[in-house]
Amino acid sequence: MPTTQSTKSKFELRFKVRDYECDLQGIVNNANYQHYTEHTRNEFLRTRLGGIDDFHARGIDTVVARLEMQFKRPLRPGDEFVCTLNVRKEGLKYLFEQEILRLPTRELCVKALTTVVCVVDGRLGKCDELDVLL
């Protein structure tokens, strides 16, 4: 039985694998999964708070401090999938829990945990703007 997402996500973004994202084995190159999760995080912030470019203009930069990915099943050219996102906070860290699920079955392909911190006016700090997402 395929592994599927078990909890409702806060945000989802649909994608379709493009041929150039695949390697010689005919599967998505591992670096592209990070692109999918990063684009999903950026779209989430854009739809909720105006986006990272708006943050930067106000002296706030969101910085990836750590990234963990577990690869479960590969995606192939033409596959449609959704990247899901949930976020929680631990101290000054924002933990973005993401999954990449093949459609239409929602089979788990990748599970990712990205730790993000905020640099405010050049220093690690608290970000009230992101706290409203929680």
CSV table of C-alpha atoms in Angstrom, one decimal, residues 39-114:
chain,number,residue,atom,x,y,z
A,39,HIS,CA,9.2,27.6,-4.7
A,40,THR,CA,6.3,26.3,-2.5
A,41,ARG,CA,7.6,28.1,0.6
A,42,ASN,CA,8.1,31.3,-1.4
A,43,GLU,CA,4.5,31.1,-2.9
A,44,PHE,CA,3.1,30.5,0.6
A,45,LEU,CA,4.8,33.6,1.9
A,46,ARG,CA,3.8,35.6,-1.2
A,47,THR,CA,0.2,34.7,-0.8
A,48,ARG,CA,0.1,35.3,3.0
A,49,LEU,CA,2.6,38.1,3.6
A,50,GLY,CA,3.6,39.7,0.3
A,51,GLY,CA,6.7,37.6,-0.2
A,52,ILE,CA,10.4,37.5,0.6
A,53,ASP,CA,11.2,40.5,-1.7
A,54,ASP,CA,8.9,42.6,0.5
A,55,PHE,CA,10.6,41.3,3.6
A,56,HIS,CA,14.0,42.1,2.2
A,57,ALA,CA,13.0,45.7,1.4
A,58,ARG,CA,12.1,46.1,5.1
A,59,GLY,CA,15.5,44.6,6.3
A,60,ILE,CA,14.2,41.1,7.0
A,61,ASP,CA,15.7,38.1,5.3
A,62,THR,CA,14.5,34.5,5.7
A,63,VAL,CA,17.5,32.2,5.5
A,64,VAL,CA,17.6,28.4,5.2
A,65,ALA,CA,19.7,27.1,8.1
A,66,ARG,CA,19.1,23.4,7.6
A,67,LEU,CA,17.5,21.1,5.0
A,68,GLU,CA,16.6,17.4,5.4
A,69,MET,CA,15.1,15.4,2.6
A,70,GLN,CA,13.9,11.8,2.5
A,71,PHE,CA,13.5,10.4,-0.9
A,72,LYS,CA,10.7,7.7,-1.1
A,73,ARG,CA,9.7,7.4,-4.7
A,74,PRO,CA,10.9,9.1,-7.9
A,75,LEU,CA,9.0,11.4,-10.1
A,76,ARG,CA,9.3,11.0,-13.9
A,77,PRO,CA,8.7,13.3,-16.9
A,78,GLY,CA,5.1,14.4,-17.1
A,79,ASP,CA,4.2,13.3,-13.6
A,80,GLU,CA,1.8,15.8,-11.9
A,81,PHE,CA,2.3,16.3,-8.2
A,82,VAL,CA,1.6,18.6,-5.3
A,83,CYS,CA,4.0,20.1,-2.8
A,84,THR,CA,2.4,20.5,0.6
A,85,LEU,CA,3.5,22.8,3.5
A,86,ASN,CA,3.0,23.1,7.2
A,87,VAL,CA,4.9,25.4,9.4
A,88,ARG,CA,5.7,25.5,13.2
A,89,LYS,CA,8.1,27.5,15.4
A,90,GLU,CA,10.8,26.4,17.8
A,91,GLY,CA,12.5,29.4,19.5
A,92,LEU,CA,13.8,31.6,16.6
A,93,LYS,CA,13.5,28.8,14.1
A,94,TYR,CA,10.6,28.2,11.7
A,95,LEU,CA,10.3,24.6,10.7
A,96,PHE,CA,8.6,24.1,7.3
A,97,GLU,CA,7.4,20.5,7.0
A,98,GLN,CA,6.8,19.6,3.3
A,99,GLU,CA,5.8,16.6,1.3
A,100,ILE,CA,5.8,16.0,-2.4
A,101,LEU,CA,2.9,13.8,-3.4
A,102,ARG,CA,2.3,12.2,-6.9
A,103,LEU,CA,-1.1,12.9,-8.3
A,104,PRO,CA,-3.8,11.6,-8.5
A,105,THR,CA,-3.0,9.0,-5.8
A,106,ARG,CA,-1.0,11.3,-3.4
A,107,GLU,CA,1.8,8.8,-3.1
A,108,LEU,CA,4.6,10.2,-0.9
A,109,CYS,CA,7.7,10.8,-3.1
A,110,VAL,CA,9.7,13.2,-0.8
A,111,LYS,CA,9.4,14.3,2.8
A,112,ALA,CA,11.4,17.5,3.6
A,113,LEU,CA,12.1,19.5,6.7
A,114,THR,CA,13.5,23.0,6.2
